[in-house]
Coordinates of N, CA and C and ligand atoms in Angstrom, one line a residue:
M1 N 20.2 -17.0 -0.2 CA 19.2 -15.7 -0.2 C 18.5 -14.7 0.8
K2 N 19.4 -13.5 0.9 CA 19.1 -13.1 2.6 C 18.2 -11.9 2.5
R3 N 17.4 -11.9 3.3 CA 16.0 -12.0 2.8 C 15.7 -10.6 3.7
R4 N 15.2 -9.4 3.1 CA 14.8 -8.2 3.9 C 14.0 -8.3 5.3
R5 N 14.6 -7.4 6.2 CA 13.5 -7.6 7.4 C 12.6 -6.4 7.4
V6 N 11.2 -6.4 7.7 CA 10.6 -5.8 7.8 C 9.6 -5.5 8.8
A7 N 9.9 -4.3 9.0 CA 8.2 -3.8 9.9 C 6.7 -3.4 9.4
I8 N 5.8 -4.4 10.2 CA 4.6 -3.7 9.4 C 4.1 -2.4 10.4
L9 N 3.9 -1.6 10.2 CA 3.1 -0.2 10.7 C 1.2 -0.5 11.2
I10 N 0.7 -0.7 11.8 CA -0.9 -1.0 11.9 C -1.5 0.0 12.6
S11 N -2.1 0.4 12.5 CA -3.4 1.6 13.5 C -4.8 0.7 14.0
G12 N -5.6 -0.9 13.4 CA -6.5 -1.2 13.6 C -6.4 -2.6 13.6
R13 N -7.4 -3.5 12.0 CA -7.6 -4.6 12.6 C -6.3 -5.4 11.9
G14 N -5.6 -4.8 10.6 CA -4.4 -5.7 10.0 C -5.0 -6.3 9.0
S15 N -5.8 -6.6 8.6 CA -5.9 -7.0 7.5 C -5.0 -7.3 6.6
N16 N -4.3 -5.9 6.2 CA -3.2 -6.3 5.0 C -2.1 -7.2 5.9
M17 N -2.0 -6.4 7.1 CA -0.6 -7.1 8.0 C -0.9 -8.8 7.6
A18 N -1.5 -9.0 8.1 CA -2.2 -10.0 7.8 C -1.7 -11.0 6.7
A19 N -1.9 -10.9 5.5 CA -1.7 -11.4 4.3 C -0.5 -11.0 4.1
L20 N 0.1 -10.1 4.5 CA 1.8 -9.6 4.0 C 2.7 -11.5 4.7
I21 N 2.1 -11.0 6.2 CA 2.6 -12.0 7.1 C 2.7 -13.5 6.5
Q22 N 1.6 -13.8 5.6 CA 0.8 -15.5 5.2 C 2.0 -14.8 4.3
A23 N 2.1 -14.4 3.2 CA 3.3 -14.5 2.3 C 5.0 -14.9 2.5
A24 N 5.0 -13.8 3.4 CA 6.0 -14.0 3.6 C 7.0 -15.6 3.9
A25 N 5.3 -16.4 4.6 CA 5.8 -17.2 5.2 C 6.9 -18.5 4.2
A26 N 6.2 -18.0 3.0 CA 6.5 -18.6 1.9 C 7.8 -18.5 2.1
E27 N 8.8 -20.5 1.8 CA 10.4 -20.1 1.8 C 10.9 -19.1 1.0
D28 N 10.6 -19.3 -0.1 CA 11.3 -18.2 -2.2 C 10.8 -16.8 -1.4
F29 N 9.8 -16.4 -0.3 CA 9.7 -14.9 0.4 C 11.2 -14.1 0.8
P30 N 11.2 -13.0 -0.1 CA 12.9 -12.6 -0.6 C 12.8 -11.6 1.1
A31 N 11.6 -11.8 1.7 CA 11.1 -11.3 3.2 C 10.7 -11.3 4.3
E32 N 11.2 -11.3 5.6 CA 10.8 -11.8 6.8 C 10.1 -10.4 7.4
I33 N 8.9 -11.0 8.2 CA 8.3 -9.6 8.7 C 9.2 -9.8 10.3
A34 N 9.3 -8.9 10.3 CA 10.4 -9.1 11.9 C 9.8 -8.2 12.7
L35 N 8.5 -6.9 12.2 CA 7.8 -6.7 13.6 C 6.9 -6.0 13.3
V36 N 5.8 -6.5 14.3 CA 4.7 -5.7 14.2 C 4.5 -4.4 15.7
I37 N 4.7 -3.3 14.5 CA 4.5 -1.7 15.1 C 3.0 -1.1 15.2
S38 N 2.3 -0.7 16.4 CA 1.1 -0.4 16.5 C 1.4 1.6 17.4
N39 N 0.4 2.1 16.6 CA 0.9 3.0 17.5 C -0.3 3.3 18.8
R40 N -1.2 2.1 18.7 CA -2.8 2.1 19.3 C -2.2 0.9 20.3
A41 N -2.4 0.8 20.9 CA -2.2 -0.5 22.0 C -3.9 -1.7 22.0
D42 N -4.8 -0.9 21.5 CA -6.1 -2.1 21.4 C -5.9 -2.4 19.9
A43 N -5.1 -1.9 18.9 CA -4.9 -2.2 17.5 C -5.4 -4.3 17.6
V44 N -6.4 -4.3 16.5 CA -7.3 -5.9 16.7 C -5.7 -6.8 16.1
G45 N -5.0 -5.9 15.2 CA -4.0 -6.1 13.8 C -2.9 -7.3 15.2
L46 N -2.9 -6.6 16.7 CA -1.7 -7.0 17.2 C -1.7 -8.6 17.4
E47 N -3.3 -9.0 18.1 CA -3.5 -10.1 18.7 C -2.6 -10.9 17.4
K48 N -3.5 -10.8 16.4 CA -3.3 -11.6 14.9 C -1.4 -11.9 14.8
A49 N -1.0 -10.7 15.1 CA 0.2 -10.9 14.7 C 0.9 -11.7 15.6
R50 N 0.9 -11.6 17.1 CA 1.1 -12.4 18.1 C 0.2 -13.8 18.1
A51 N -0.5 -14.1 17.2 CA -1.2 -15.3 16.3 C 0.0 -16.2 15.4
A52 N 0.2 -15.0 15.1 CA 1.1 -15.9 13.9 C 2.7 -15.9 14.2
G53 N 3.2 -15.7 15.5 CA 4.6 -15.7 16.2 C 5.7 -14.4 15.5
I54 N 4.4 -13.5 15.4 CA 5.3 -12.2 15.2 C 5.7 -11.1 16.1
K55 N 7.1 -11.2 16.4 CA 7.4 -10.1 17.2 C 6.2 -8.4 17.5
T56 N 5.8 -8.0 18.6 CA 5.2 -7.0 18.2 C 5.8 -6.2 19.5
C57 N 5.2 -4.5 18.3 CA 5.2 -3.4 20.3 C 4.9 -2.7 19.7
T58 N 4.6 -1.9 21.4 CA 3.1 -0.5 20.9 C 3.7 0.5 21.5
I59 N 3.8 1.2 20.5 CA 4.1 2.8 20.9 C 3.1 3.5 20.5
E60 N 2.7 4.3 21.5 CA 1.5 4.6 21.9 C 1.6 6.0 21.4
S61 N 0.8 6.8 20.5 CA 1.3 8.1 19.8 C 0.1 8.8 20.0
R62 N -0.4 8.4 21.4 CA -1.5 9.6 21.3 C -0.2 10.6 22.9
P63 N 0.1 9.7 23.3 CA 1.0 10.9 24.6 C 1.2 11.9 23.7
F64 N 2.0 11.6 22.8 CA 2.8 12.9 22.2 C 2.4 14.1 20.9
G65 N 1.4 14.1 21.4 CA -0.3 14.7 20.6 C 1.0 15.0 19.6
S66 N 1.5 16.3 18.8 CA 1.3 16.8 17.6 C 3.2 16.9 17.8
D67 N 3.9 16.5 18.6 CA 5.0 15.7 18.7 C 5.7 14.6 17.5
R68 N 5.7 14.8 16.3 CA 6.0 14.4 15.6 C 7.1 13.5 16.0
L69 N 8.1 14.1 16.1 CA 9.3 14.0 15.9 C 10.1 13.4 16.9
A70 N 9.3 13.8 18.2 CA 9.4 12.7 19.4 C 8.9 11.4 19.1
F71 N 8.1 11.2 18.5 CA 7.4 10.5 18.3 C 7.9 8.8 17.6
E72 N 8.6 9.5 16.3 CA 9.3 8.9 15.7 C 10.5 8.3 16.0
A73 N 11.8 8.7 17.2 CA 12.3 9.1 17.5 C 12.9 7.9 18.4
V74 N 11.2 7.6 19.1 CA 11.3 6.7 19.5 C 11.0 5.0 19.0
L75 N 10.2 5.5 18.1 CA 9.8 4.5 16.4 C 10.9 4.7 16.2
E76 N 12.3 5.2 15.2 CA 13.4 4.9 15.2 C 14.3 3.9 15.7
Q77 N 14.4 4.3 17.1 CA 15.2 3.3 17.8 C 14.7 1.9 17.3
A78 N 12.9 1.6 17.6 CA 12.7 0.3 18.1 C 13.1 -0.3 16.5
L79 N 13.0 0.5 15.5 CA 13.3 0.2 14.2 C 14.9 0.1 13.7
K80 N 15.5 0.6 14.5 CA 17.1 0.1 14.2 C 17.2 -1.2 15.7
D81 N 16.8 -0.9 16.8 CA 17.4 -1.9 17.2 C 17.1 -3.6 16.7
N82 N 15.5 -3.1 15.6 CA 14.9 -4.6 14.8 C 15.9 -5.3 13.5
R83 N 17.0 -4.1 13.9 CA 18.1 -4.0 12.5 C 16.7 -4.4 11.2
I84 N 15.8 -3.3 11.1 CA 14.6 -3.2 10.0 C 15.5 -2.2 8.6
D85 N 14.9 -3.3 7.4 CA 15.3 -3.0 6.3 C 14.3 -2.0 5.3
L86 N 13.3 -2.5 5.4 CA 11.7 -2.2 5.1 C 10.8 -1.7 6.0
I87 N 9.8 -0.9 4.9 CA 8.6 -0.2 6.6 C 7.6 -0.6 5.7
C88 N 6.5 -1.6 6.1 CA 5.2 -1.3 5.1 C 4.2 -1.1 6.3
L89 N 3.5 0.0 5.5 CA 2.2 0.6 6.3 C 1.4 -0.3 5.8
A90 N 0.1 -0.3 7.1 CA -1.0 -1.4 6.6 C -2.5 -0.7 7.3
G91 N -2.4 0.7 7.1 CA -3.6 0.7 7.4 C -2.7 2.0 9.0
F92 N -2.1 2.3 8.6 CA -1.1 3.2 9.6 C -2.1 4.3 10.6
M93 N -2.6 5.0 10.9 CA -3.9 6.2 11.1 C -2.3 7.8 11.6
R94 N -1.3 7.7 11.3 CA -0.1 8.6 12.1 C 0.6 8.9 10.8
L95 N 0.2 10.6 10.5 CA 1.1 10.7 9.4 C 2.6 11.5 9.9
F96 N 3.7 11.1 8.8 CA 5.1 11.4 9.3 C 5.4 12.6 9.4
S97 N 6.4 13.0 9.9 CA 7.3 14.5 9.8 C 8.1 13.6 7.5
S98 N 8.5 14.8 7.3 CA 8.8 15.2 5.5 C 10.2 14.5 6.7
E99 N 11.0 14.8 7.3 CA 11.9 14.0 8.1 C 12.2 12.6 7.7
F100 N 10.9 12.8 8.9 CA 11.5 10.6 8.5 C 11.0 10.0 7.7
V101 N 10.1 10.5 6.7 CA 10.1 10.1 4.9 C 11.1 10.0 4.0
Q102 N 11.5 11.1 4.5 CA 12.6 11.2 3.5 C 13.6 10.8 3.3
R103 N 14.4 10.1 5.3 CA 14.8 8.9 5.6 C 14.5 7.5 5.1
W104 N 13.4 7.1 5.2 CA 13.1 5.6 4.7 C 12.8 6.2 3.0
Y105 N 13.4 6.9 2.5 CA 12.1 7.3 0.6 C 12.8 6.0 -0.1
G106 N 11.6 4.8 -0.3 CA 12.2 4.3 -1.6 C 12.7 2.8 -0.7
R107 N 12.3 2.7 0.9 CA 12.2 1.9 1.5 C 10.7 1.6 2.3
M108 N 9.8 2.7 2.0 CA 8.6 2.5 3.0 C 7.5 2.8 1.8
L109 N 6.6 1.5 1.8 CA 5.5 1.6 1.0 C 4.0 1.6 2.2
N110 N 2.9 1.5 1.1 CA 2.1 2.2 1.9 C 0.8 1.4 0.9
I111 N -0.1 1.3 1.1 CA -1.3 0.6 0.6 C -2.9 1.8 0.4
H112 N -3.3 2.0 -0.1 CA -4.4 3.0 -0.4 C -5.5 2.3 -1.1
P113 N -6.9 2.4 -0.9 CA -7.4 1.4 -1.8 C -8.4 2.5 -2.3
S114 N -7.8 3.2 -3.6 CA -8.2 4.0 -4.8 C -6.9 3.5 -6.1
L115 N -7.6 4.4 -6.9 CA -6.2 4.0 -8.0 C -5.7 5.8 -8.0
L116 N -5.1 5.9 -7.1 CA -3.8 6.9 -7.1 C -3.1 7.2 -8.8
P117 N -3.9 8.5 -8.7 CA -4.3 9.9 -8.0 C -5.7 10.1 -7.4
S118 N -6.2 9.2 -8.3 CA -7.6 9.4 -7.5 C -7.9 9.4 -6.6
F119 N -8.6 9.7 -5.5 CA -9.5 9.7 -4.3 C -8.3 9.9 -3.2
P120 N -7.8 10.2 -3.2 CA -6.6 10.0 -2.0 C -7.3 10.3 -0.7
G121 N -6.7 10.4 0.9 CA -7.2 11.1 1.7 C -8.7 9.8 2.3
L122 N -9.3 10.8 3.5 CA -10.3 10.0 3.8 C -11.6 9.3 2.5
D123 N -12.3 8.4 3.2 CA -13.5 8.1 1.8 C -13.7 7.7 1.2
P124 N -12.1 7.2 0.5 CA -11.9 6.5 -0.7 C -12.9 5.9 -1.4
H125 N -13.5 5.2 -1.0 CA -15.0 4.5 -1.9 C -15.9 5.3 -2.2
G126 N -16.4 6.1 -0.9 CA -17.4 7.0 -1.0 C -16.8 8.7 -1.9
Q127 N -15.5 8.7 -1.8 CA -15.7 9.6 -3.2 C -15.7 8.7 -4.3
A128 N -15.0 7.6 -5.1 CA -15.3 6.6 -6.2 C -16.3 7.1 -6.4
L129 N -17.9 6.3 -5.1 CA -19.3 6.2 -5.5 C -20.0 7.8 -6.0
R130 N -18.8 8.3 -5.4 CA -20.0 9.8 -5.3 C -19.2 10.4 -7.3
A131 N -18.2 10.3 -7.4 CA -17.3 10.6 -8.8 C -18.4 9.5 -10.0
G132 N -18.6 8.7 -9.6 CA -19.3 7.8 -10.1 C -18.5 6.9 -11.3
V133 N -17.3 6.7 -10.8 CA -16.5 6.0 -11.7 C -16.7 4.6 -11.6
K134 N -15.8 3.7 -13.0 CA -16.6 2.6 -13.6 C -15.7 1.6 -12.9
I135 N -15.0 2.2 -12.7 CA -13.4 0.9 -12.1 C -12.7 1.5 -11.1
S136 N -12.7 0.4 -9.9 CA -11.6 1.8 -8.8 C -11.0 0.8 -8.6
G137 N -10.1 0.9 -7.3 CA -8.6 -0.3 -7.0 C -8.4 0.2 -5.8
A138 N -7.0 -0.3 -6.1 CA -6.3 -0.2 -4.9 C -4.7 0.1 -5.3
T139 N -4.1 0.4 -4.8 CA -2.6 1.5 -4.6 C -1.7 1.1 -4.2
V140 N -0.6 0.6 -4.1 CA 0.3 0.4 -3.7 C 1.3 1.2 -3.9
H141 N 2.1 2.2 -3.2 CA 3.3 3.4 -3.6 C 4.4 3.3 -2.1
F142 N 5.6 3.9 -3.1 CA 6.5 4.6 -2.1 C 6.1 5.7 -1.4
V143 N 5.9 6.0 -0.2 CA 5.5 7.2 0.8 C 6.5 8.4 0.4
V144 N 5.4 9.5 0.5 CA 6.0 10.4 0.0 C 5.8 11.5 1.1
P145 N 6.3 12.6 1.1 CA 5.9 13.3 2.6 C 4.2 13.8 2.3
Q146 N 3.6 13.5 1.0 CA 2.1 13.8 0.9 C 1.4 12.9 1.4
T147 N 0.2 13.1 1.3 CA -0.4 11.7 2.2 C -1.0 11.1 1.1
D148 N -1.2 10.1 0.8 CA -1.7 9.3 -0.3 C -0.8 9.4 -1.6
A149 N 0.2 9.4 -2.1 CA 0.9 10.4 -3.0 C 2.4 8.8 -2.7
G150 N 3.4 9.5 -3.9 CA 4.0 9.0 -4.2 C 4.4 8.0 -5.2
P151 N 5.3 7.2 -5.7 CA 5.6 6.8 -7.3 C 4.7 5.0 -6.7
I152 N 4.3 5.1 -7.9 CA 2.9 3.8 -8.3 C 3.4 2.3 -8.4
V153 N 3.9 1.4 -6.9 CA 4.5 -0.2 -7.4 C 3.9 -1.2 -8.3
M154 N 2.4 -0.4 -7.6 CA 1.9 -1.6 -8.7 C 0.0 -0.9 -8.0
Q155 N -0.9 -1.3 -9.1 CA -2.1 -1.4 -8.9 C -3.2 -2.3 -9.0
A156 N -4.2 -2.4 -8.8 CA -5.4 -3.5 -9.4 C -6.6 -2.8 -8.8
A157 N -7.1 -3.2 -10.2 CA -8.5 -2.7 -10.6 C -9.9 -3.6 -9.8
V158 N -10.8 -3.0 -9.4 CA -12.8 -3.9 -9.5 C -13.7 -3.4 -10.3
A159 N -14.2 -3.4 -10.9 CA -15.5 -2.9 -11.5 C -16.5 -2.1 -10.2
V160 N -17.1 -1.1 -10.7 CA -17.8 -0.7 -9.6 C -19.7 -0.9 -10.2
S161 N -20.3 -2.0 -9.5 CA -21.4 -1.9 -9.7 C -22.1 -0.4 -9.6
A162 N -23.5 -0.7 -10.4 CA -24.7 0.2 -10.1 C -25.2 0.2 -8.6
D163 N -25.0 -0.7 -8.0 CA -26.0 -1.4 -7.1 C -24.6 -1.0 -5.6
D164 N -23.7 -0.3 -5.6 CA -22.9 -0.8 -4.7 C -22.6 -0.1 -3.8
T165 N -22.3 -0.5 -2.3 CA -22.7 1.0 -1.5 C -20.8 1.0 -1.4
A166 N -20.3 2.1 0.4 CA -18.7 2.0 0.3 C -18.5 1.1 0.8
D167 N -19.2 0.8 1.3 CA -18.8 -1.0 2.1 C -19.2 -2.2 1.5
T168 N -19.4 -2.5 -0.1 CA -19.7 -3.3 -0.5 C -18.2 -3.0 -1.4
L169 N -18.1 -1.9 -2.1 CA -16.9 -1.5 -2.5 C -15.7 -1.8 -1.5
E170 N -16.1 -1.7 -0.2 CA -14.9 -1.5 0.1 C -14.1 -2.8 0.1
A171 N -15.1 -4.2 0.6 CA -15.2 -4.8 1.0 C -13.9 -6.0 -0.5
R172 N -14.5 -5.5 -1.6 CA -14.0 -6.3 -2.8 C -12.4 -5.4 -3.0
V173 N -12.3 -4.2 -3.3 CA -11.3 -3.8 -2.8 C -10.1 -4.2 -2.2
L174 N -10.9 -4.6 -0.5 CA -9.7 -5.3 0.2 C -9.5 -6.3 0.1
A175 N -10.2 -7.0 -0.9 CA -9.7 -8.5 -1.3 C -8.2 -8.4 -2.4
I176 N -8.3 -7.2 -3.1 CA -7.2 -7.5 -4.5 C -6.5 -7.1 -3.6
E177 N -6.4 -6.2 -2.4 CA -5.3 -5.2 -2.0 C -4.6 -6.7 -1.1
H178 N -5.2 -7.7 -0.5 CA -4.5 -8.4 0.3 C -3.7 -9.7 -1.1
R179 N -3.8 -9.4 -1.8 CA -3.2 -9.4 -3.5 C -2.0 -9.1 -3.2
I180 N -2.1 -7.4 -3.8 CA -1.1 -6.8 -4.7 C -0.7 -6.7 -3.7
Y181 N -0.4 -6.9 -2.2 CA 0.5 -5.6 -1.2 C 1.6 -6.8 -1.0
P182 N 1.2 -8.5 -0.7 CA 2.5 -8.9 -0.9 C 3.7 -9.1 -2.4
S183 N 2.9 -8.8 -3.4 CA 3.3 -9.2 -4.5 C 4.1 -8.0 -4.4
A184 N 3.9 -6.6 -4.2 CA 4.8 -5.7 -4.4 C 5.7 -5.5 -3.5
L185 N 5.4 -6.1 -1.9 CA 6.5 -5.8 -1.1 C 8.0 -6.8 -2.0
R186 N 7.6 -8.5 -2.5 CA 8.4 -9.5 -2.8 C 9.1 -8.7 -4.4
L187 N 8.3 -7.8 -5.0 CA 9.5 -7.0 -6.1 C 10.2 -6.3 -5.3
L188 N 10.2 -5.3 -4.0 CA 10.3 -4.6 -3.5 C 12.0 -5.0 -2.7
A189 N 11.8 -6.2 -2.3 CA 12.5 -6.9 -1.3 C 13.4 -7.3 -2.9
S190 N 13.0 -8.1 -3.7 CA 14.2 -8.6 -4.5 C 14.7 -7.6 -5.2
G191 N 14.8 -7.0 -4.9 CA 15.6 -5.2 -5.3 C 15.4 -5.5 -7.3
R192 N 13.7 -5.7 -7.9 CA 13.5 -5.5 -9.1 C 12.5 -4.1 -9.4
L193 N 13.4 -3.5 -8.2 CA 12.5 -1.7 -8.2 C 13.3 -0.7 -8.1
R194 N 13.3 -0.3 -8.7 CA 14.1 1.4 -9.6 C 13.1 2.2 -9.9
L195 N 13.7 3.7 -8.9 CA 12.8 4.6 -8.9 C 13.5 5.9 -9.8
E196 N 13.0 6.2 -10.8 CA 13.6 6.8 -11.6 C 12.3 8.2 -12.0
G197 N 13.1 9.6 -10.7 CA 12.7 10.7 -11.2 C 11.2 10.3 -10.4
G198 N 10.7 10.0 -9.5 CA 9.5 10.2 -9.2 C 8.6 8.8 -9.7
I199 N 9.0 8.0 -10.8 CA 8.5 6.7 -11.3 C 8.9 5.6 -10.9
C200 N 8.1 4.4 -10.6 CA 8.3 3.2 -10.2 C 9.0 2.6 -11.2
R201 N 10.2 2.3 -11.6 CA 9.7 0.7 -12.6 C 10.3 0.0 -12.2
L202 N 10.0 -1.3 -12.6 CA 10.1 -2.5 -12.7 C 11.3 -2.6 -13.4
E203 N 12.4 -3.7 -13.0 CA 13.3 -4.3 -13.5 C 12.8 -5.1 -15.0
G204 N 13.6 -5.0 -16.4 CA 13.0 -6.4 -16.8 C 11.4 -5.7 -17.4
G205 N 11.2 -4.8 -17.5 CA 9.0 -4.3 -17.7 C 8.5 -5.5 -17.5
N206 N 7.5 -4.2 -17.0 CA 5.9 -4.9 -16.4 C 4.8 -5.2 -17.7
G207 N 4.9 -5.2 -18.8 CA 4.1 -4.8 -20.1 C 2.9 -6.3 -19.8
S208 N 2.3 -6.5 -19.2 CA 1.1 -7.6 -19.1 C 0.5 -7.2 -20.5
G209 N -0.2 -5.8 -20.6 CA -1.0 -5.6 -21.7 C -1.8 -5.9 -21.7
E210 N -2.8 -6.0 -20.3 CA -3.9 -6.4 -20.1 C -4.7 -5.1 -19.9
V211 N -6.3 -5.4 -20.5 CA -7.1 -3.8 -20.8 C -8.1 -4.6 -19.5
L212 N -8.4 -3.8 -19.1 CA -10.1 -3.9 -18.2 C -10.8 -2.8 -18.3
V213 N -11.8 -3.5 -18.5 CA -13.3 -2.6 -19.1 C -14.6 -3.1 -17.9
S214 N -15.1 -1.3 -17.9 CA -16.7 -1.7 -16.8 C -16.9 -0.8 -17.2
P215 N -18.5 -0.5 -17.4 CA -19.1 -1.7 -17.8 C -18.8 -3.0 -18.7
A216 N -19.2 -3.8 -18.3 CA -18.8 -5.2 -19.5 C -19.8 -5.0 -20.9
A217 N -19.6 -4.6 -21.9 CA -20.0 -4.8 -23.1 C -19.6 -4.9 -24.1
P218 N -20.6 -6.0 -24.8 CA -19.6 -6.7 -25.9 C -18.3 -5.8 -27.1
D219 N -19.3 -4.8 -27.3 CA -18.5 -3.9 -28.3 C -17.7 -2.7 -27.9
A220 N -17.9 -2.9 -26.5 CA -17.0 -1.9 -25.6 C -15.1 -1.7 -26.5
L221 N -14.4 -2.9 -26.4 CA -13.2 -2.8 -27.2 C -13.4 -3.9 -28.2
P222 N -13.1 -2.2 -29.8 CA -13.2 -3.4 -31.1 C -12.1 -3.8 -30.9
T223 N -11.7 -5.7 -31.7 CA -10.8 -6.4 -31.3 C -10.5 -5.8 -32.8
K224 N -10.3 -4.9 -33.8 CA -10.4 -5.4 -34.8 C -9.8 -3.6 -35.3
E225 N -9.3 -2.8 -35.9 CA -9.7 -1.4 -36.6 C -11.2 -1.4 -36.8
P226 N -11.6 -0.1 -36.9 CA -13.4 -0.7 -37.4 C -12.9 0.1 -38.6
T227 N -13.9 -0.6 -40.0 CA -13.6 0.0 -41.3 C -13.9 1.2 -42.0
T228 N -14.7 2.0 -40.9 CA -14.7 3.0 -41.5 C -14.5 3.9 -41.0
A229 N -13.5 4.8 -41.2 CA -13.4 6.1 -40.9 C -14.3 6.7 -40.2
Q230 N -13.6 7.3 -38.8 CA -14.8 7.5 -38.0 C -13.9 9.0 -37.1
G231 N -14.9 10.3 -36.9 CA -14.6 11.4 -36.5 C -13.3 11.4 -37.8
A232 N -14.1 11.0 -39.1 CA -13.1 12.8 -39.8 C -13.4 13.9 -39.9
S233 N -14.5 14.4 -39.2 CA -14.4 15.5 -38.9 C -12.9 16.3 -38.4
G234 N -11.9 15.8 -38.0 CA -11.0 16.1 -37.5 C -11.0 16.5 -35.8
E235 N -12.2 16.5 -34.9 CA -12.6 16.7 -33.7 C -12.1 15.6 -32.9
G236 N -12.2 15.6 -31.6 CA -11.5 14.7 -30.8 C -10.0 14.5 -31.1
T237 N -9.7 13.4 -30.0 CA -8.3 13.2 -29.3 C -7.8 12.0 -29.9
Ligands
LIG1 C1 -7.1 -1.5 4.0 O1 -8.2 -0.1 3.1 C2 -5.4 0.2 3.8 O2 -5.7 0.1 2.5 C3 -6.1 1.5 3.9 O3 -5.9 0.9 5.4 C4 -7.3 0.0 5.1 C5 -6.4 -0.7 6.7 O4 -7.0 -2.2 6.6 N1 -4.7 2.0 3.9 P1 -6.3 -3.4 7.7 O5 -6.7 -2.7 8.7 O6 -5.2 -3.7 7.2 O7 -7.3 -4.4 7.6

């Protein structure tokens, strides 16, 4: 098996990075984490990567100011020097030019802590709580020029409780991020994903048919068709 060479890009604590590194340590994982790149020298994740024996590199973005292309030229060189096939963004807090994104389209993943397309951008957990959703979650998607958008590879959901704060919701969502990001990378690296007009398909189908319901109510989901006709007036859909 030829393992795909992955660069993980971080700016901070790197817990998703650590989950990817741990998963890729398995012999049958189809990707190896060849490089961790941070755009901040003080990113805590850098130390975690080094401790795991992963090569790291810092490309400070601040000195480049708004000159994205100049920053990306240096980044691109590091990716080339390390023969990188795939990129995983993991809390990387810098926007890319559309040129860079298009060059890596289909080869660059991101993770966002909401069920996209709901709540892109900053404070997704606060947005979810303010909207009163009963289920939130995390999304791994291919990167496109728009922020927190792009073909969805994998999502996982958690129930939102009445007493959740942004912090408690964040902690529960982060735990499922750590589960789905390695799974999504496994699918991409093993060549099982196909992009079809902005939709990501999984070879062989993915029909788990699972149903997630929140709040849990015994009668929330009828197990069989109701015996009396409902909505006979023709209302509703
Ligand atoms: C995660 O919640 C991720 O979804 C978002 O940024 C956060 C990064 O956390 N894009 P970590 O650095 O992986 O711990």
